Amino acid sequence: MSVITLTQIAEALGVHRTSAMRRADREGWQFAEETAPGRSVRSYTLEALPRDVQKALQKSALETAVNQVSTAASTTAVFTPTGEALPPVKPAAPVVPFCPADLTTRQRENENARSTLLGEISRLQASARCSQEAAITALLTNARSGLLPAHLVGTLRLARDPRGRKTEHDDGLPSPRCLKRWLSKSVKGESLAPAVVQADMSVKPWHGLAIALMQRPQGSIKRWVVAQIAEQWTPAMGDTPPSYDQVCRFFREKFSKIDVLVGRHTGMDLKNHRRYTIRSRVGLMPAMECHADGWCTHFTASHPVSGEFVTYELWTAIDYATGYPADPAIGLSESYEVIAKCLENYIRVFGVPLIFQTDSTGSVKNERFEFDPISSLQERLGITIVHPKMLEVGKGNSQANGLAENLHAFYDRESKELGTYQGKSMDTLTYKRVQRLTKAMVRAGTPEAREKARKEAEKAGKGPIFDSHKQASDWIKGMAERRRDMPNRNLPKVSDPETGKQRHMTPREALAAHVADGWEPVALSEADIIDAFRPHVRKTVTRGGVSPYSGQRYQHEELEHWNGTLAPADEQAILDVLYDLLDQAIDGV
């Protein structure tokens, strides 16, 4: 398809011819105008058209060619006068236009070499005033006798299709028949690029069944899949079911390696096989981005009130630019208070962050932390809270919070030295023995009995046992302190002042470098921090009083002025009541 008309373009795009002409005028498509009886016709070349139009023309021509082939194959057989059936006529190969951008590098090299040879043949014809046959014979004879320049001999060898059959005395040059065929294609305006051998990517009737059998959560072996296909085979699917080699070849060469895992893996398990994007810290300053996440300890320690050995919930806020972890907030479960304390610890070091990233947890996605346009922690601090995109299965996306996940892995490694640590691969009997001894510590009636039970637990667990909540809290904060002085491979390299060797900076050194470069935090005073993280609630004033917490009633004569409605909205008055849970007193209205 060397010359393309507007009608062909309109049919390929599925629009009216006038719409195609308007687009051509608007985008300035190059065309040649030919005069026809009573009108002028625009003709375009495929290379001059936009990419989407080229693809549409290719698709349209391919569909037309396939329909023609299907029609030819479905026609009735032709019989001779004696009643013998003639062999069916093999339909011509469909001619589908292609774009130069679709060619491989090897195809372009072959095409350019063939164009050069055709130009050389035309030059020989003109200079010697000979026939095309004589020019071809002279070109090949000179190449074999060494009279042709070396670059033309190389062009002859490059122009030859590498798929051709090679004889015993093959010299690598194309045959006269090949050169004549290329000349014929050039006259017809067809491409000189050689075809590319491609695998048969057509969809077979058994492909869908094979894929469904492979995409099972239990996992499937190929021989079982082949047996199931043979068992469920129907005449409509073909003559014979595929062999084991055919099924293996289909999944090995023609099916996506990631799609074959769909069904076998879901959620984060499937995401672990997909590509991921590594975020860069280039250009980031401290407090621009803060990542926070929670970790349920893999060890037990004393409850702050009852003394029972329980797991803790640690929330740590990490500065993304430096990798510096603030002091962890320690709680018994994930809650608003623990996450708010985590953010408070970060602000005491880095000031107010620009972005605060957490998981999509209900402890953050609520009125108190994020949603209330007036009293939420987000609005009062002026920060932006973001959450990683949820997966389709509704679960979290831990890969988007890798900074915190790496810190939790460090916490887990450090916790293995404790006697109450319980990992997935550990002996459960040992853990139960330690658990029984820690319960004996709690129930001990005397300090001597408690100390005896603690030593037995340390002996059974092969590690220290925390004697109090404060001791456990100090040890946890010590983990974060050690992390700040560990080289981080995501930070630039520096020369170690003690050894003189190159190593990565530590988070503490990275923070000090930013401070030395002039960075200053958006710091809050102690009074502002206390005010910001004191619980804020919005309550309705009724009869000069409010009930901000657990039904407790607070009254003040000044609140009587806020009873009733607010003009002009004529709605119930709602005030921000700031209260401190420690002194149980109204702080302001």
Coordinates of C-alpha atoms in Angstrom, one line a residue, residues 128-503:
A128 CA 26.9 0.9 -20.1
R129 CA 23.5 1.3 -21.9
C130 CA 22.8 -2.4 -21.3
S131 CA 19.8 -4.4 -20.2
Q132 CA 18.8 -5.0 -16.6
E133 CA 19.9 -8.7 -17.0
A134 CA 23.4 -7.7 -18.2
A135 CA 23.8 -5.1 -15.3
I136 CA 22.9 -7.8 -12.7
T137 CA 25.3 -10.3 -14.3
A138 CA 28.1 -7.8 -14.4
L139 CA 27.5 -6.8 -10.8
L140 CA 27.7 -10.3 -9.5
T141 CA 30.6 -11.3 -11.8
N142 CA 32.7 -8.3 -10.7
A143 CA 31.9 -9.1 -7.0
R144 CA 33.1 -12.8 -7.4
S145 CA 36.2 -11.8 -9.3
G146 CA 37.3 -9.1 -6.9
L147 CA 36.8 -6.2 -9.3
L148 CA 34.0 -4.7 -7.3
P149 CA 34.8 -2.2 -4.5
A150 CA 34.9 -3.8 -1.0
H151 CA 32.0 -1.7 0.3
L152 CA 29.7 -2.9 -2.5
V153 CA 30.7 -6.5 -1.9
G154 CA 29.8 -6.0 1.8
T155 CA 26.5 -4.4 0.7
L156 CA 25.7 -7.4 -1.4
R157 CA 26.3 -9.8 1.5
L158 CA 24.3 -7.6 3.8
A159 CA 21.3 -7.4 1.4
R160 CA 20.9 -11.1 1.3
D161 CA 18.2 -12.6 3.5
P162 CA 19.9 -14.6 6.2
R163 CA 17.1 -17.1 6.2
G164 CA 18.0 -18.3 2.7
R165 CA 19.2 -21.9 2.2
K166 CA 23.0 -22.1 2.0
T167 CA 24.8 -24.5 -0.4
E168 CA 28.2 -26.2 0.0
H169 CA 30.0 -23.6 -2.1
D170 CA 27.9 -20.6 -0.9
D171 CA 29.8 -17.3 -1.3
G172 CA 27.2 -15.2 0.6
L173 CA 26.1 -13.2 -2.4
P174 CA 22.4 -13.0 -3.5
S175 CA 21.3 -14.7 -6.7
P176 CA 20.2 -12.9 -9.9
R177 CA 16.7 -14.1 -9.1
C178 CA 16.8 -12.2 -5.8
L179 CA 18.0 -9.0 -7.4
K180 CA 15.2 -9.3 -10.0
R181 CA 12.6 -9.8 -7.3
W182 CA 13.8 -6.7 -5.4
L183 CA 13.7 -4.7 -8.6
S184 CA 10.1 -5.8 -9.1
K185 CA 9.1 -4.8 -5.6
S186 CA 10.7 -1.4 -6.0
V187 CA 8.7 -0.8 -9.2
K188 CA 5.5 -1.8 -7.3
G189 CA 6.4 0.5 -4.4
E190 CA 6.6 -2.4 -2.0
S191 CA 9.0 -2.6 0.9
L192 CA 12.4 -4.2 0.4
A193 CA 12.8 -5.2 4.0
P194 CA 12.9 -9.0 4.5
A195 CA 10.2 -10.7 6.5
V196 CA 10.8 -11.8 10.1
V197 CA 10.1 -15.3 11.2
Q198 CA 7.7 -15.1 14.1
A199 CA 6.0 -17.7 16.3
D200 CA 2.4 -18.6 15.7
M201 CA 0.7 -16.4 18.3
S202 CA -2.9 -17.3 17.3
V203 CA -5.2 -18.4 20.1
K204 CA -5.9 -22.1 20.1
P205 CA -9.2 -23.5 21.5
W206 CA -7.4 -25.2 24.4
H207 CA -5.4 -22.2 25.5
G208 CA -8.2 -20.8 27.8
L209 CA -8.6 -24.2 29.5
A210 CA -4.8 -24.6 30.0
I211 CA -4.6 -21.1 31.5
A212 CA -7.5 -21.7 33.9
L213 CA -5.9 -24.9 35.1
M214 CA -2.5 -23.3 35.7
Q215 CA -3.9 -20.3 37.5
R216 CA -5.0 -22.2 40.6
P217 CA -4.1 -21.3 44.2
Q218 CA -3.0 -24.8 44.8
G219 CA -0.5 -24.7 41.9
S220 CA -0.5 -27.1 39.0
I221 CA 2.1 -29.2 37.2
K222 CA 2.2 -29.4 33.4
R223 CA 1.5 -33.2 33.2
W224 CA -1.7 -32.8 35.3
V225 CA -2.8 -29.9 33.1
V226 CA -2.2 -32.0 29.9
A227 CA -4.2 -34.9 31.5
Q228 CA -7.1 -32.5 32.4
I229 CA -7.2 -31.1 28.9
A230 CA -7.4 -34.5 27.4
E231 CA -10.2 -35.5 29.9
Q232 CA -12.2 -32.4 29.1
W233 CA -11.5 -32.4 25.3
T234 CA -14.5 -32.0 23.0
P235 CA -14.7 -32.3 19.2
A236 CA -15.4 -28.6 18.9
M237 CA -11.9 -27.9 20.3
G238 CA -10.1 -29.8 17.5
D239 CA -9.1 -33.3 16.3
T240 CA -6.6 -34.2 19.0
P241 CA -5.6 -32.6 22.4
P242 CA -2.2 -31.0 22.7
S243 CA 0.8 -32.9 23.7
Y244 CA 2.9 -32.3 26.8
D245 CA 5.5 -30.5 24.7
Q246 CA 3.0 -28.2 23.1
V247 CA 1.6 -27.2 26.5
C248 CA 5.1 -26.6 27.9
R249 CA 6.1 -24.6 24.8
F250 CA 2.9 -22.5 25.1
F251 CA 3.6 -21.4 28.7
R252 CA 7.4 -21.1 28.1
E253 CA 7.4 -19.1 24.9
K254 CA 3.9 -17.6 24.3
F255 CA 2.4 -16.8 27.7
S256 CA 3.3 -14.0 30.1
K257 CA 5.4 -15.0 33.0
I258 CA 3.5 -12.8 35.4
D259 CA 0.1 -13.8 34.1
V260 CA 0.8 -17.4 34.9
L261 CA 1.2 -16.4 38.5
V262 CA -2.2 -14.7 38.7
G263 CA -4.5 -16.9 40.7
R264 CA -1.6 -18.8 42.3
H265 CA -0.6 -15.6 44.0
T266 CA -2.7 -12.6 45.1
G267 CA -2.3 -9.3 46.9
M268 CA 1.2 -8.6 48.2
D269 CA 2.3 -12.1 47.3
L270 CA 1.7 -11.3 43.6
K271 CA 3.0 -7.8 44.0
N272 CA 6.3 -9.2 45.1
H273 CA 6.8 -10.6 41.6
R274 CA 5.9 -7.3 39.8
R275 CA 8.1 -4.4 39.0
Y276 CA 8.6 -1.6 41.6
T277 CA 9.9 1.9 41.5
I278 CA 12.7 3.1 43.8
R279 CA 12.0 6.6 45.1
S280 CA 15.0 8.9 45.1
R281 CA 16.0 11.2 48.0
V282 CA 17.8 13.6 45.7
G283 CA 16.8 17.2 46.5
L284 CA 14.8 16.3 49.6
M285 CA 15.4 18.2 52.8
P286 CA 14.6 17.0 56.4
A287 CA 11.0 17.3 57.4
M288 CA 9.8 17.3 53.8
E289 CA 8.5 13.7 54.1
C290 CA 7.9 11.6 57.1
H291 CA 7.1 7.9 57.0
A292 CA 5.4 6.3 60.0
D293 CA 4.3 2.7 60.6
G294 CA 3.5 0.4 63.4
W295 CA 5.2 -2.9 64.5
C296 CA 3.8 -5.4 67.0
T297 CA 6.8 -6.6 69.0
H298 CA 7.8 -10.3 68.6
F299 CA 8.6 -10.4 72.3
T300 CA 6.6 -9.8 75.4
A301 CA 7.3 -7.3 78.3
S302 CA 5.5 -6.0 81.3
H303 CA 2.2 -4.3 81.1
P304 CA 2.5 -0.8 82.5
V305 CA -0.4 -1.3 84.9
S306 CA -1.0 -5.0 85.5
G307 CA 2.5 -6.2 85.0
E308 CA 1.4 -9.1 82.8
F309 CA 3.7 -10.0 79.9
V310 CA 2.2 -8.7 76.7
T311 CA 3.3 -7.6 73.3
Y312 CA 3.7 -3.8 72.5
E313 CA 2.7 -1.8 69.5
L314 CA 5.7 0.4 68.4
W315 CA 5.1 3.4 66.1
T316 CA 8.2 5.1 64.7
A317 CA 8.3 8.2 62.5
I318 CA 11.3 8.3 60.1
D319 CA 12.6 11.2 58.2
Y320 CA 12.8 10.2 54.5
A321 CA 15.6 12.5 53.5
T322 CA 18.0 11.4 56.3
G323 CA 16.6 8.0 57.4
Y324 CA 16.7 9.3 61.0
P325 CA 14.1 7.5 63.3
A326 CA 12.6 9.5 66.1
D327 CA 11.9 7.9 69.4
P328 CA 9.2 5.1 69.0
A329 CA 5.8 5.6 70.6
I330 CA 5.0 2.6 72.8
G331 CA 1.5 1.4 73.2
L332 CA -0.5 -1.8 73.7
S333 CA -2.4 -1.6 70.5
E334 CA -2.7 0.6 67.4
S335 CA -4.6 3.7 68.4
Y336 CA -4.9 7.4 67.8
E337 CA -2.9 8.2 70.9
V338 CA 0.1 6.0 69.9
I339 CA 0.3 7.4 66.4
A340 CA -0.1 11.0 67.6
K341 CA 2.7 10.4 70.1
C342 CA 4.8 9.1 67.3
L343 CA 4.3 12.3 65.3
E344 CA 5.0 14.4 68.4
N345 CA 8.3 12.7 68.9
Y346 CA 9.2 13.4 65.3
I347 CA 8.2 17.1 65.6
R348 CA 10.4 17.5 68.7
V349 CA 13.5 16.6 66.5
F350 CA 12.6 17.9 63.0
G351 CA 9.8 20.3 63.5
V352 CA 6.5 20.1 61.6
P353 CA 6.8 17.9 58.5
L354 CA 5.4 18.8 55.2
I355 CA 4.1 15.3 54.4
F356 CA 3.2 12.6 56.9
Q357 CA 2.7 9.1 55.4
T358 CA 1.0 6.2 57.2
D359 CA -0.9 3.1 56.3
S360 CA -4.6 3.3 55.6
T361 CA -5.5 2.6 59.2
G362 CA -8.7 3.7 61.0
S363 CA -6.5 5.2 63.8
V364 CA -5.4 7.9 61.3
K365 CA -8.4 8.1 58.9
N366 CA -10.8 9.6 61.4
E367 CA -12.1 13.0 62.4
R368 CA -9.6 13.6 65.2
F369 CA -6.5 12.9 63.1
E370 CA -7.3 13.8 59.5
F371 CA -10.9 14.5 58.4
D372 CA -12.2 17.3 60.7
P373 CA -11.7 20.6 58.8
I374 CA -11.2 22.5 62.0
S375 CA -10.1 20.4 65.0
S376 CA -8.2 17.6 63.3
L377 CA -4.5 17.2 64.0
Q378 CA -3.8 17.6 60.3
E379 CA -5.5 21.0 60.1
R380 CA -4.0 22.3 63.4
L381 CA -0.5 21.4 62.4
G382 CA -0.8 22.3 58.8
I383 CA 0.5 19.0 57.5
T384 CA -0.5 16.8 54.6
I385 CA -1.4 13.2 55.5
V386 CA -1.0 10.6 52.7
H387 CA -1.6 6.9 52.5
P388 CA -0.1 4.3 50.1
K389 CA -2.4 3.2 47.4
M390 CA -4.5 0.2 48.5
L391 CA -4.2 -3.1 46.5
E392 CA -7.2 -4.4 44.6
V393 CA -7.8 -7.1 47.2
G394 CA -8.2 -4.4 49.8
K395 CA -5.0 -5.0 51.7
G396 CA -2.2 -2.6 52.4
N397 CA 0.8 -1.9 50.2
S398 CA 3.9 -2.5 52.3
Q399 CA 6.2 -1.9 49.4
A400 CA 5.2 1.8 49.4
N401 CA 6.5 2.1 53.0
G402 CA 9.8 0.3 52.7
L403 CA 11.7 2.7 54.9
A404 CA 9.6 1.7 57.9
E405 CA 9.5 -2.0 56.9
N406 CA 13.4 -2.0 56.9
L407 CA 13.4 -0.4 60.4
H408 CA 11.0 -3.1 61.6
A409 CA 13.3 -5.8 60.2
F410 CA 16.1 -4.2 62.3
Y411 CA 13.8 -4.2 65.3
D412 CA 13.2 -7.9 64.8
R413 CA 16.9 -8.8 64.5
E414 CA 17.7 -6.9 67.7
S415 CA 14.8 -8.5 69.5
K416 CA 16.2 -12.0 69.0
E417 CA 18.6 -11.5 71.9
L418 CA 15.6 -11.4 74.3
G419 CA 14.4 -14.4 76.2
T420 CA 10.7 -13.7 75.4
Y421 CA 11.3 -13.5 71.7
Q422 CA 9.1 -15.7 69.6
G423 CA 9.8 -16.0 65.9
K424 CA 8.0 -17.9 63.2
S425 CA 10.6 -20.6 63.0
M426 CA 11.3 -21.0 66.7
D427 CA 10.4 -23.9 68.9
T428 CA 6.9 -23.3 70.4
L429 CA 7.6 -25.5 73.4
T430 CA 10.4 -23.3 74.5
Y431 CA 8.2 -20.2 74.2
K432 CA 5.5 -21.9 76.3
R433 CA 8.0 -22.7 79.0
V434 CA 9.2 -19.1 79.1
Q435 CA 5.6 -17.9 79.1
R436 CA 4.8 -20.1 82.1
L437 CA 7.8 -18.7 84.0
T438 CA 6.9 -15.1 83.2
K439 CA 3.4 -15.7 84.6
A440 CA 5.1 -17.1 87.7
M441 CA 7.0 -13.8 87.9
V442 CA 3.8 -11.8 87.9
R443 CA 2.1 -14.0 90.5
A444 CA 5.1 -14.1 92.8
G445 CA 4.2 -13.0 96.3
T446 CA 7.7 -11.8 97.3
P447 CA 10.6 -10.1 95.4
E448 CA 12.7 -13.2 96.0
A449 CA 10.2 -15.5 94.3
R450 CA 9.9 -13.0 91.4
E451 CA 13.7 -12.9 91.0
K452 CA 13.9 -16.7 91.0
A453 CA 11.3 -17.0 88.4
R454 CA 12.9 -14.4 86.2
K455 CA 16.3 -16.1 86.3
E456 CA 14.7 -19.4 85.4
A457 CA 12.9 -17.7 82.5
E458 CA 16.2 -16.2 81.3
K459 CA 17.8 -19.6 81.5
A460 CA 15.0 -21.2 79.5
G461 CA 14.8 -18.4 76.9
K462 CA 18.6 -18.0 76.6
G463 CA 18.2 -14.2 76.9
P464 CA 17.4 -11.3 79.3
I465 CA 13.8 -10.8 80.6
F466 CA 12.5 -7.3 81.3
D467 CA 11.6 -6.8 84.9
S468 CA 9.5 -3.6 84.3
H469 CA 7.8 -1.6 81.7
K470 CA 10.3 1.2 82.1
Q471 CA 13.2 -1.2 81.5
A472 CA 11.5 -2.4 78.3
S473 CA 10.9 1.1 77.1
D474 CA 14.5 2.2 77.7
W475 CA 15.7 -0.9 75.7
I476 CA 13.3 0.0 72.8
K477 CA 14.5 3.6 72.7
G478 CA 18.1 2.2 72.7
M479 CA 17.3 0.3 69.5
A480 CA 16.3 3.5 67.8
E481 CA 19.5 5.2 69.1
R482 CA 21.7 2.5 67.6
R483 CA 19.9 2.7 64.3
R484 CA 20.8 6.4 64.1
D485 CA 24.5 5.6 64.1
M486 CA 24.3 2.7 61.5
P487 CA 25.6 3.5 58.0
N488 CA 22.7 3.7 55.5
R489 CA 23.4 2.5 52.0
N490 CA 20.8 5.0 50.6
L491 CA 22.8 7.9 51.9
P492 CA 26.0 9.4 50.3
K493 CA 29.4 8.0 51.1
V494 CA 31.9 9.7 53.4
S495 CA 35.4 8.9 54.7
D496 CA 35.2 7.3 58.1
P497 CA 37.1 9.6 60.6
E498 CA 38.5 6.6 62.5
T499 CA 39.5 4.2 59.7
G500 CA 39.8 6.6 56.8
K501 CA 37.8 4.1 54.6
Q502 CA 34.8 5.0 52.5
R503 CA 31.4 4.2 54.0

